[in-house]
Amino acid sequence: MGTLDKHCTGYKIDDVFKSNALVDIRACNKPVIKSLFRGVRSSKFRHVYGSPSRREELYDNIPITRNAHDSNFCAANPKFVAIVTEVAGGGAFVVLPINKTGRLDLNTSKVTGHRGPVLDVKWNPFNDNIIASCSDDCTIKLWYIPDSGLSCNLNEWLIELSGHRRRVGYIEWHPTAENVIASSGYDYMVMLWDAGTGQILNTIDCHPDIVYSLTFNRDGTRLATTCKDKKVRSIDPRSGLVVSEGICHEGSRSCKVIYLDNERLLTTGFSTYSDRQIAIWNHTDLSEPLHRVNIDSSSGILFPYYDYDTRMVYLAGKGDGNIRYYEIVDESPYIHFLNQFISGCPQKGFGMMLKRGCNVSRCEIMRFYKLHTTRNVCEPISMIVPRKSDQYQHDLYPDTAAPVPALSAQEWFNGINKSPVLMSMKTGVSVKTHKPQAFVSNEATRNDTNYRMKFAFLSKETVPDYRPLDMLPEIEKIQKTQVNQNTRFQQIQQKLSNSLVGKFTNMTDGDEECNNMKENSNYNDNLKNEYQMKKAFTRQCEELNMLRKQLAHRDRRIQDLEDLVSSLQSQLKVQRLQ
């Protein structure tokens, strides 16, 4: 084995390895590139792991739909989780409060207003009580779910959107504009709706075949779709013009697309040899991808899920038992594999929780609701960053999208663009409403102030409160009323006394006129105080009578509603008997 001469300044690293020469790095005058011995890429999300739920945290005994449609069949927000189910004679989905885990009753209330199977459900990003669903009956319906959940089957919708001539496969809410929904049907049409008025804002008919997926970018100025003709398109949703298009994957199976930001796309699909692929694109030029990666040779369709805050992409295949997650960067190759969550139970669909619904105390950066294929179970899976400290981690939770629309539907359709309104994950309020902190120039003074504020409770005596809980509201209301009355009476006394002080300042105590005025003023004070007290008493009596009337009216209203419910139940029983 030969050695290099110490003056070998013209050699390349590749030539050295090809010659199998033993390189003495210290002997070469030319510096050796550090990437020769490449280390592990640094990332704070490298050790993210998936945490499955315990048995008591599962949603069990749910008749999950057996439809073969390429959809998630599940949607979640901080209040509810919605799961598409099987019912006889139509389509339905069940809506459960997020904390109502365990085994469900067979007679659990469902949303049963569609005449055909439900194909997709999506929660309103600006109202956690409104959900949209599309069905095989060619309609899109919006439903209102009360905070306590459903107490009976819901078959009355808020609004129905009818315009597609064939079944509606996918729906998507606009990320910044209020009440704007995009839908794609098997009539090859993509429609944009104003859900507040039920009108069609625009109809896009540029697709020659079935649309497989659609997605908005971060501010909602572009709409990307994948189609059965193997093309991915970037469309201006307001004009309906195709800005750019290109072949995304050569395989004939379904392709999915998501926006990574306002300019880049990620697609999943199959190669000519049926290998599963992912590709990164620039939406202004879809002729060639920025980067393409082969995943494996499985046959399940890959569903991508993107988190704008952590810039992580999660890939979950239908029929797979694992979840792969990647990190998106701005430099080539634009995507880096991190790790995967492996499970022995295959999945049928996934619901992705909004970031504001994650548990920051556990360092939970994402939560999925996995629908099992072989069991009627929905399993929450948490993606957690391992941290030793239980304090709030600012680097893991940047400001996220708030449940506040940035503009109305008409403003957006008229050409106005706005970024999403953000909120802090620590305070739970919008960033725009944050109050500026007082500036303290001296660091020692600032620390001392924080210290005193933090331990101020130690200087106060704690008095236990043994009053019954059910009486606390009434007791506190009576105390507040008494305090307000006393305060008002003191103000009146102070005002009357101040008005007479000026009259007595220029008089002596021995003056007869002064003494007479003092006696008269005392008498007048007594009269005025008595008059004010009578007036206050009369006003309190009037308010009490008004409250009694309101209470009686509320009782009558409750009785009317109970009578209506009983009549409706009797009619329902008669219809069932018939």
Coordinates of C-alpha atoms in Angstrom, one line a residue:
M1 CA 0.0 0.0 0.0
G2 CA 1.5 3.2 -1.2
T3 CA 1.7 6.5 0.6
L4 CA 1.2 10.1 -0.6
D5 CA 4.1 12.4 -1.0
K6 CA 3.8 15.3 1.5
H7 CA 3.9 17.7 -1.5
C8 CA 0.8 16.1 -3.1
T9 CA -1.2 19.4 -3.2
G10 CA -3.0 18.5 -6.5
Y11 CA -4.7 15.3 -5.4
K12 CA -8.4 15.2 -5.0
I13 CA -10.2 13.3 -2.2
D14 CA -11.9 11.0 -4.7
D15 CA -8.6 10.1 -6.3
V16 CA -7.2 9.2 -3.0
F17 CA -9.9 6.8 -2.2
K18 CA -9.9 5.2 -5.6
S19 CA -6.2 4.4 -5.3
N20 CA -6.8 2.8 -1.9
A21 CA -3.9 4.9 -0.6
L22 CA -3.3 5.6 3.0
V23 CA -3.7 9.3 3.5
D24 CA -1.6 11.1 6.0
I25 CA -3.8 14.2 6.5
R26 CA -1.1 16.1 8.4
A27 CA 1.4 15.6 5.6
C28 CA -0.8 17.3 2.9
N29 CA -0.5 21.0 2.4
K30 CA -4.1 21.2 1.0
P31 CA -6.8 21.3 3.7
V32 CA -9.1 18.4 3.8
I33 CA -12.8 19.1 3.5
K34 CA -14.7 18.6 6.7
S35 CA -17.6 16.8 5.0
L36 CA -15.2 13.9 4.3
F37 CA -16.4 12.4 7.6
R38 CA -19.9 13.6 7.6
G39 CA -21.7 13.5 11.0
V40 CA -25.3 13.3 12.0
R41 CA -27.4 16.2 11.0
S42 CA -28.4 18.4 13.9
S43 CA -32.2 18.8 14.5
K44 CA -34.2 19.4 17.6
F45 CA -36.9 17.0 16.2
R46 CA -34.5 14.1 15.6
H47 CA -35.7 12.3 18.7
V48 CA -39.5 12.8 18.3
Y49 CA -41.4 9.7 19.2
G50 CA -44.9 8.5 18.9
S51 CA -46.8 7.8 22.1
P52 CA -49.9 5.5 21.7
S53 CA -52.8 5.9 24.0
R54 CA -53.8 3.6 26.9
R55 CA -56.8 1.4 26.6
E56 CA -59.0 3.8 28.6
E57 CA -58.1 6.7 26.3
L58 CA -59.4 4.9 23.1
Y59 CA -62.7 5.6 21.4
D60 CA -64.0 2.0 21.2
N61 CA -67.0 0.3 19.6
I62 CA -67.3 2.8 16.7
P63 CA -68.8 1.4 13.5
I64 CA -66.1 2.9 11.2
T65 CA -67.1 3.1 7.6
R66 CA -65.9 0.4 5.2
N67 CA -66.0 2.7 2.2
A68 CA -63.0 2.4 -0.1
H69 CA -62.9 6.1 -0.9
D70 CA -59.4 7.7 -0.5
S71 CA -60.2 10.0 2.4
N72 CA -59.3 10.4 6.0
F73 CA -62.8 9.7 7.4
C74 CA -61.8 11.5 10.5
A75 CA -61.4 15.1 11.6
A76 CA -60.5 16.6 15.0
N77 CA -60.3 20.0 16.8
P78 CA -59.8 21.0 20.4
K79 CA -63.5 20.3 21.2
F80 CA -64.6 17.3 19.2
V81 CA -63.5 14.4 17.0
A82 CA -65.7 13.4 14.1
I83 CA -65.6 9.9 12.6
V84 CA -67.5 8.7 9.5
T85 CA -69.6 5.6 10.3
E86 CA -71.8 3.0 8.6
V87 CA -75.6 3.3 8.8
A88 CA -78.4 1.7 6.9
G89 CA -80.1 3.7 4.2
G90 CA -77.8 6.7 4.1
G91 CA -74.6 8.4 5.3
A92 CA -73.7 9.4 8.8
F93 CA -70.8 10.4 11.1
V94 CA -70.5 10.4 14.8
V95 CA -69.2 13.5 16.7
L96 CA -67.7 12.9 20.2
P97 CA -66.4 15.4 22.7
I98 CA -62.7 15.1 22.9
N99 CA -62.7 13.9 26.5
K100 CA -65.5 11.3 26.0
T101 CA -63.2 8.2 25.6
G102 CA -64.0 4.6 26.3
R103 CA -66.5 2.2 24.9
L104 CA -69.4 3.9 23.1
D105 CA -73.0 2.9 23.3
L106 CA -74.6 1.3 20.3
N107 CA -77.2 4.0 20.3
T108 CA -74.8 6.9 20.3
S109 CA -76.2 10.0 18.5
K110 CA -75.0 10.6 15.0
V111 CA -75.3 13.2 12.3
T112 CA -77.7 11.5 9.8
G113 CA -78.8 14.1 7.3
H114 CA -77.1 12.8 4.1
R115 CA -78.9 10.4 1.7
G116 CA -75.7 8.8 0.6
P117 CA -72.4 7.7 2.2
V118 CA -70.3 10.5 3.7
L119 CA -67.0 10.8 1.9
D120 CA -65.2 13.6 3.8
V121 CA -65.6 15.8 6.9
K122 CA -63.7 18.9 7.9
W123 CA -64.1 21.3 10.9
N124 CA -64.3 25.0 10.4
P125 CA -60.9 26.5 11.4
F126 CA -62.6 29.6 12.9
N127 CA -65.5 27.9 14.7
D128 CA -65.0 24.7 16.6
N129 CA -68.7 24.0 16.7
I130 CA -69.3 23.9 12.9
I131 CA -68.4 21.0 10.7
A132 CA -68.8 20.5 6.9
S133 CA -69.4 17.1 5.3
C134 CA -69.7 16.0 1.7
S135 CA -71.5 12.9 0.4
D136 CA -72.4 10.6 -2.4
D137 CA -75.7 12.5 -2.7
C138 CA -73.8 15.4 -4.5
T139 CA -74.3 17.9 -1.6
I140 CA -72.2 19.6 1.0
K141 CA -73.8 20.3 4.3
L142 CA -72.8 22.4 7.3
W143 CA -73.8 21.3 10.8
Y144 CA -73.7 23.0 14.2
I145 CA -72.6 20.8 17.2
P146 CA -73.3 22.1 20.7
D147 CA -70.5 22.2 23.2
S148 CA -72.1 19.3 25.2
G149 CA -72.2 17.1 22.1
L150 CA -75.2 15.5 20.5
S151 CA -78.1 14.3 22.6
C152 CA -80.1 12.9 19.7
N153 CA -79.6 12.1 16.0
L154 CA -78.9 15.4 14.1
N155 CA -80.7 15.6 10.7
E156 CA -81.2 19.4 10.5
W157 CA -78.3 21.1 8.8
L158 CA -77.4 24.8 8.9
I159 CA -77.0 25.2 5.1
E160 CA -76.8 22.9 2.1
L161 CA -74.5 23.6 -0.9
S162 CA -75.8 22.0 -4.1
G163 CA -74.1 22.4 -7.4
H164 CA -72.1 19.3 -8.2
R165 CA -73.7 16.9 -10.6
R166 CA -71.9 13.8 -9.2
R167 CA -70.7 12.8 -5.8
V168 CA -68.5 15.2 -3.9
G169 CA -65.2 13.5 -2.8
Y170 CA -63.2 16.2 -1.0
I171 CA -63.7 19.5 0.8
E172 CA -61.2 22.0 2.2
W173 CA -61.7 25.2 4.2
H174 CA -59.9 28.4 3.3
P175 CA -57.1 29.1 5.8
T176 CA -57.7 32.9 6.2
A177 CA -61.1 33.8 4.7
E178 CA -64.3 33.2 6.7
N179 CA -66.9 30.7 5.3
V180 CA -65.0 29.9 2.1
I181 CA -65.0 26.2 1.2
A182 CA -63.4 24.5 -1.8
S183 CA -65.0 21.2 -3.0
S184 CA -64.1 18.7 -5.8
G185 CA -66.5 16.2 -7.3
Y186 CA -66.6 13.3 -9.6
D187 CA -68.0 15.6 -12.3
Y188 CA -64.3 16.9 -12.7
M189 CA -65.3 20.3 -11.2
V190 CA -63.7 22.3 -8.4
M191 CA -66.1 24.8 -6.8
L192 CA -65.5 27.6 -4.3
W193 CA -68.5 28.4 -2.0
D194 CA -69.5 31.2 0.3
A195 CA -70.9 29.0 3.1
G196 CA -72.5 32.1 4.8
T197 CA -74.8 32.8 1.8
G198 CA -74.7 29.4 0.1
Q199 CA -73.6 31.0 -3.2
I200 CA -70.9 29.7 -5.6
L201 CA -68.0 32.1 -5.8
N202 CA -66.2 30.3 -8.7
T203 CA -66.3 27.1 -10.7
I204 CA -63.0 25.7 -12.0
D205 CA -63.3 23.2 -14.9
C206 CA -59.7 22.7 -16.0
H207 CA -59.5 19.0 -15.0
P208 CA -60.1 16.4 -17.6
D209 CA -60.6 13.6 -15.0
I210 CA -61.3 12.9 -11.3
V211 CA -59.6 15.2 -8.8
Y212 CA -57.7 13.2 -6.2
S213 CA -56.9 16.0 -3.7
L214 CA -56.9 19.7 -3.3
T215 CA -55.2 22.1 -0.8
F216 CA -54.7 25.8 -0.2
N217 CA -51.4 27.5 0.5
R218 CA -50.7 29.4 3.7
D219 CA -52.5 32.6 2.9
G220 CA -55.0 31.1 0.5
T221 CA -53.9 32.8 -2.7
R222 CA -53.2 29.5 -4.5
L223 CA -55.0 26.2 -4.8
A224 CA -53.2 23.0 -5.8
T225 CA -54.8 19.9 -7.1
T226 CA -53.8 16.4 -8.3
C227 CA -55.8 14.6 -10.9
K228 CA -56.2 11.2 -12.4
D229 CA -54.3 12.4 -15.5
K230 CA -51.1 12.3 -13.3
K231 CA -50.7 16.1 -13.3
V232 CA -50.4 18.5 -10.4
R233 CA -51.8 22.0 -11.0
S234 CA -51.3 25.3 -9.3
I235 CA -54.5 27.4 -9.8
D236 CA -55.5 30.9 -9.0
P237 CA -58.8 30.1 -7.1
R238 CA -60.4 33.5 -7.8
S239 CA -60.0 33.5 -11.5
G240 CA -59.8 29.7 -12.1
L241 CA -56.7 30.1 -14.3
V242 CA -54.0 27.4 -14.2
V243 CA -50.7 29.1 -13.3
S244 CA -48.6 26.0 -13.7
E245 CA -49.0 22.3 -14.2
G246 CA -46.8 19.2 -14.7
I247 CA -46.6 15.4 -14.4
C248 CA -46.1 14.7 -10.7
H249 CA -45.8 10.9 -10.6
E250 CA -45.7 8.3 -13.4
G251 CA -47.8 5.7 -11.5
S252 CA -51.5 5.3 -12.2
R253 CA -52.6 5.2 -8.6
S254 CA -53.9 8.1 -6.5
C255 CA -51.6 11.1 -5.8
K256 CA -51.9 13.5 -2.9
V257 CA -50.6 17.1 -2.6
I258 CA -50.1 19.6 0.2
Y259 CA -48.6 23.1 0.4
L260 CA -45.5 23.4 2.5
D261 CA -45.6 27.3 2.5
N262 CA -46.8 29.9 0.0
E263 CA -44.5 28.6 -2.8
R264 CA -43.5 25.0 -2.3
L265 CA -45.6 21.8 -2.8
L266 CA -45.2 18.2 -1.6
T267 CA -46.8 15.4 -3.5
T268 CA -47.0 11.7 -2.8
G269 CA -47.6 9.0 -5.5
F270 CA -46.2 6.0 -7.3
S271 CA -43.5 5.5 -9.8
T272 CA -43.7 3.5 -13.0
Y273 CA -42.6 0.4 -11.1
S274 CA -45.2 1.0 -8.3
D275 CA -42.7 2.4 -5.8
R276 CA -44.1 4.9 -3.4
Q277 CA -42.6 8.4 -3.9
I278 CA -42.6 11.9 -2.5
A279 CA -41.5 15.0 -4.4
I280 CA -40.9 18.7 -3.6
W281 CA -42.0 21.3 -6.2
N282 CA -41.9 25.0 -6.7
H283 CA -45.5 26.0 -7.6
T284 CA -44.4 28.5 -10.3
D285 CA -42.6 25.8 -12.3
L286 CA -44.1 22.3 -12.1
S287 CA -42.3 20.8 -15.1
E288 CA -39.5 19.3 -12.9
P289 CA -39.5 18.6 -9.1
L290 CA -36.9 20.2 -6.9
H291 CA -36.3 16.8 -5.3
R292 CA -37.8 13.3 -5.5
V293 CA -37.4 10.4 -3.0
N294 CA -38.5 6.8 -3.3
I295 CA -40.0 5.5 0.0
D296 CA -40.7 1.8 -0.4
S297 CA -42.7 -0.7 -2.6
S298 CA -45.9 -0.9 -0.6
S299 CA -49.3 -0.5 -2.2
G300 CA -51.1 1.7 0.3
I301 CA -51.7 5.3 -0.7
L302 CA -49.6 7.8 1.2
F303 CA -51.4 10.7 3.0
P304 CA -49.2 13.7 3.8
Y305 CA -49.8 15.9 6.8
Y306 CA -47.9 19.1 7.3
D307 CA -47.3 21.2 10.4
Y308 CA -46.5 24.8 9.5
D309 CA -45.1 25.6 13.0
T310 CA -42.4 22.8 13.2
R311 CA -42.0 22.4 9.4
M312 CA -42.5 18.7 9.8
V313 CA -44.2 16.4 7.3
Y314 CA -45.9 13.2 8.4
L315 CA -46.6 10.4 6.0
A316 CA -49.2 7.7 6.8
G317 CA -50.1 5.0 4.3
K318 CA -53.5 3.3 4.1
G319 CA -53.1 -0.2 5.4
D320 CA -49.7 0.6 6.9
G321 CA -49.0 0.5 10.6
N322 CA -46.3 3.2 10.7
I323 CA -46.0 6.9 10.5
R324 CA -42.9 8.4 8.9
Y325 CA -42.0 12.0 9.7
Y326 CA -39.6 14.3 7.9
E327 CA -38.2 17.8 8.4
I328 CA -38.5 20.5 5.7
V329 CA -35.6 22.9 5.1
D330 CA -34.9 25.7 2.6
E331 CA -31.7 24.2 1.1
S332 CA -31.4 21.1 -1.2
P333 CA -32.5 18.3 -0.7
Y334 CA -35.3 20.3 1.0
I335 CA -36.5 17.2 3.0
H336 CA -34.7 15.1 5.6
F337 CA -36.0 11.8 7.2
L338 CA -36.2 11.9 11.0
N339 CA -37.7 8.7 12.2
Q340 CA -40.9 6.7 12.2
F341 CA -43.6 5.5 14.6
I342 CA -44.1 1.7 14.1
S343 CA -47.3 -0.1 15.1
G344 CA -48.6 -3.6 14.3
C345 CA -52.2 -2.4 13.7
P346 CA -52.9 -1.1 10.2
Q347 CA -54.8 2.2 9.8
K348 CA -57.7 3.1 7.6
G349 CA -57.6 6.9 8.1
F350 CA -56.2 9.7 10.2
G351 CA -57.5 12.8 11.8
M352 CA -55.0 15.6 12.5
M353 CA -55.4 17.8 15.6
L354 CA -54.9 21.5 15.2
K355 CA -51.8 22.8 16.9
R356 CA -53.8 24.8 19.5
G357 CA -55.3 21.6 20.7
C358 CA -52.0 20.0 21.6
N359 CA -50.8 19.5 25.2
V360 CA -47.8 21.9 25.7
S361 CA -47.0 20.5 29.2
R362 CA -46.1 17.1 27.6
C363 CA -44.1 18.8 24.7
E364 CA -46.7 17.4 22.3
I365 CA -46.1 18.9 18.9
M366 CA -48.8 16.9 17.0
R367 CA -51.6 14.4 17.7
F368 CA -53.3 12.0 15.3
Y369 CA -56.5 10.1 15.6
K370 CA -55.9 6.7 14.0
L371 CA -58.8 4.7 12.7
H372 CA -58.0 1.0 12.9
T373 CA -58.8 -1.3 10.0
T374 CA -59.4 -4.5 11.8
R375 CA -61.1 -3.1 15.0
N376 CA -63.8 -0.5 15.6
V377 CA -61.3 1.7 17.5
C378 CA -60.0 5.3 17.1
E379 CA -56.6 5.6 18.8
P380 CA -55.0 9.0 19.7
I381 CA -51.3 9.0 18.9
S382 CA -49.2 11.9 20.3
M383 CA -45.9 13.0 18.7
I384 CA -43.7 14.2 21.6
V385 CA -40.3 15.9 21.8
P386 CA -38.4 14.5 24.8
R387 CA -37.4 17.3 27.1
K388 CA -36.3 17.1 30.7
S389 CA -37.9 20.3 31.8
D390 CA -41.7 20.6 32.2
Q391 CA -41.6 24.4 31.5
Y392 CA -43.1 25.9 28.4
Q393 CA -40.8 25.3 25.4
H394 CA -40.7 28.5 23.3
D395 CA -38.7 26.9 20.5
L396 CA -41.3 24.1 20.0
Y397 CA -44.3 26.3 20.0
P398 CA -44.0 29.4 17.8
D399 CA -47.1 31.5 17.2
T400 CA -49.7 29.3 15.5
A401 CA -52.9 30.0 13.5
A402 CA -55.7 31.4 15.7
P403 CA -59.4 30.6 15.3
V404 CA -60.0 34.1 14.0
P405 CA -60.5 34.9 10.3
A406 CA -58.3 37.5 8.7
L407 CA -60.9 38.6 6.2
S408 CA -64.4 37.9 5.0
A409 CA -65.4 35.8 2.0
Q410 CA -66.3 38.8 -0.2
E411 CA -63.1 40.7 0.8
W412 CA -61.1 37.7 -0.3
F413 CA -63.0 37.2 -3.5
N414 CA -62.5 40.9 -4.3
G415 CA -58.7 40.4 -4.3
I416 CA -57.6 41.2 -0.8
N417 CA -54.9 38.9 0.6
K418 CA -53.9 38.5 4.3
S419 CA -51.8 36.2 6.3
P420 CA -53.4 34.1 9.0
V421 CA -54.0 35.7 12.4
L422 CA -51.6 34.1 14.8
M423 CA -51.9 33.3 18.5
S424 CA -49.5 32.4 21.3
M425 CA -49.6 28.8 22.5
K426 CA -48.6 30.0 26.0
T427 CA -51.2 32.7 26.6
G428 CA -53.9 31.4 24.2
V429 CA -54.6 34.9 22.8
S430 CA -54.0 36.5 19.4
V431 CA -50.6 38.0 18.9
K432 CA -52.1 41.3 17.9
T433 CA -53.7 41.7 21.4
H434 CA -50.6 41.1 23.4
K435 CA -49.9 43.9 25.8
P436 CA -46.4 45.3 25.8
Q437 CA -44.5 44.7 29.0
A438 CA -43.3 47.6 31.1
F439 CA -39.7 48.5 30.4
V440 CA -37.4 48.4 33.5
S441 CA -34.0 49.6 32.8
N442 CA -32.3 48.2 35.8
E443 CA -31.9 44.4 35.7
A444 CA -31.7 44.1 39.5
T445 CA -34.9 46.1 39.9
R446 CA -36.7 43.9 37.3
N447 CA -35.6 40.7 39.1
D448 CA -36.6 42.1 42.5
T449 CA -40.1 43.1 41.1
N450 CA -40.6 39.7 39.7
Y451 CA -39.5 38.1 42.9
R452 CA -41.9 40.1 45.0
M453 CA -44.8 39.5 42.6
K454 CA -44.1 35.8 42.5
F455 CA -44.1 35.4 46.3
A456 CA -46.7 38.1 47.3
F457 CA -49.2 35.5 48.4
L458 CA -46.9 34.4 51.3
S459 CA -47.5 37.8 53.0
K460 CA -51.3 37.3 53.0
E461 CA -53.2 35.2 55.5
T462 CA -55.2 32.4 53.8
V463 CA -58.8 32.2 55.1
P464 CA -60.7 29.0 54.3
D465 CA -64.1 29.3 52.7
Y466 CA -66.6 26.7 54.0
R467 CA -69.6 28.1 52.3
P468 CA -71.6 25.5 50.2
L469 CA -70.7 25.5 46.5
D470 CA -74.2 25.8 45.3
M471 CA -74.8 29.0 47.3
L472 CA -71.6 30.8 46.4
P473 CA -73.0 32.6 43.3
E474 CA -76.0 34.0 45.2
I475 CA -73.9 35.0 48.3
E476 CA -71.3 36.7 46.1
K477 CA -74.1 38.6 44.2
I478 CA -75.7 39.8 47.5
Q479 CA -72.3 41.0 48.8
K480 CA -71.5 42.9 45.6
T481 CA -74.9 44.6 45.7
Q482 CA -74.4 45.7 49.3
V483 CA -70.9 47.0 48.5
N484 CA -72.2 48.9 45.5
Q485 CA -75.0 50.4 47.6
N486 CA -72.7 51.5 50.4
T487 CA -70.3 53.0 47.9
R488 CA -73.1 55.0 46.3
F489 CA -74.4 56.2 49.6
Q490 CA -70.9 57.4 50.6
Q491 CA -70.5 59.2 47.4
I492 CA -73.8 61.0 47.9
Q493 CA -72.8 62.0 51.4
Q494 CA -69.5 63.3 50.3
K495 CA -71.0 65.3 47.5
L496 CA -73.6 67.0 49.9
S497 CA -71.0 67.7 52.6
N498 CA -68.6 69.3 50.1
S499 CA -71.3 71.6 48.8
L500 CA -71.8 73.1 52.2
V501 CA -68.2 73.5 53.2
G502 CA -67.7 76.6 51.2
K503 CA -70.6 78.3 52.9
F504 CA -69.2 77.9 56.4
T505 CA -65.6 78.9 55.7
N506 CA -66.2 82.7 55.8
M507 CA -68.4 82.5 59.0
T508 CA -67.5 82.3 62.7
D509 CA -68.9 79.9 65.2
G510 CA -70.4 82.8 67.3
D511 CA -72.4 84.2 64.5
E512 CA -76.1 83.6 64.9
E513 CA -76.6 83.4 61.1
C514 CA -73.9 80.7 61.0
N515 CA -75.6 78.7 63.8
N516 CA -78.9 78.9 62.1
M517 CA -77.4 77.8 58.8
K518 CA -75.7 74.9 60.4
E519 CA -78.9 73.7 62.0
N520 CA -80.7 74.1 58.7
S521 CA -78.0 72.3 56.9
N522 CA -78.1 69.4 59.3
Y523 CA -81.8 69.2 58.9
N524 CA -81.5 69.4 55.1
D525 CA -78.8 66.8 55.2
N526 CA -81.0 64.5 57.0
L527 CA -83.9 65.1 54.6
K528 CA -81.7 64.6 51.6
N529 CA -80.1 61.5 53.0
E530 CA -83.5 60.1 53.8
Y531 CA -84.7 61.0 50.3
Q532 CA -81.7 59.4 48.6
M533 CA -82.2 56.2 50.7
K534 CA -85.8 56.0 49.8
K535 CA -85.0 56.6 46.2
A536 CA -82.3 53.9 46.3
F537 CA -84.8 51.5 48.0
T538 CA -87.4 52.2 45.4
R539 CA -84.9 51.5 42.6
Q540 CA -83.9 48.2 44.2
C541 CA -87.5 47.1 44.5
E542 CA -88.1 47.9 40.8
E543 CA -85.0 45.9 39.8
L544 CA -86.1 43.0 42.0
N545 CA -89.6 43.0 40.4
M546 CA -87.9 43.0 37.0
L547 CA -85.7 40.1 37.9
R548 CA -88.8 38.2 39.1
K549 CA -90.6 38.8 35.8
Q550 CA -87.5 37.6 33.9
L551 CA -87.3 34.5 36.0
A552 CA -91.0 33.8 35.4
H553 CA -90.6 34.3 31.7
R554 CA -87.6 31.9 31.6
D555 CA -89.6 29.3 33.4
R556 CA -92.4 29.6 30.9
R557 CA -89.9 29.4 28.1
I558 CA -88.4 26.2 29.5
Q559 CA -91.8 24.7 29.9
D560 CA -92.7 25.5 26.3
L561 CA -89.5 23.9 25.1
E562 CA -90.1 20.8 27.2
D563 CA -93.6 20.5 25.8
L564 CA -92.2 20.8 22.3
V565 CA -89.6 18.1 22.9
S566 CA -92.2 15.8 24.3
S567 CA -94.5 16.4 21.3
L568 CA -91.6 15.7 18.9
Q569 CA -90.7 12.5 20.7
S570 CA -94.3 11.3 20.5
Q571 CA -94.4 12.1 16.8
L572 CA -91.1 10.2 16.4
K573 CA -92.5 7.2 18.2
V574 CA -95.6 7.2 16.0
Q575 CA -93.5 7.4 12.8
R576 CA -91.4 4.5 14.0
L577 CA -94.5 2.4 14.7
Q578 CA -95.9 3.2 11.3

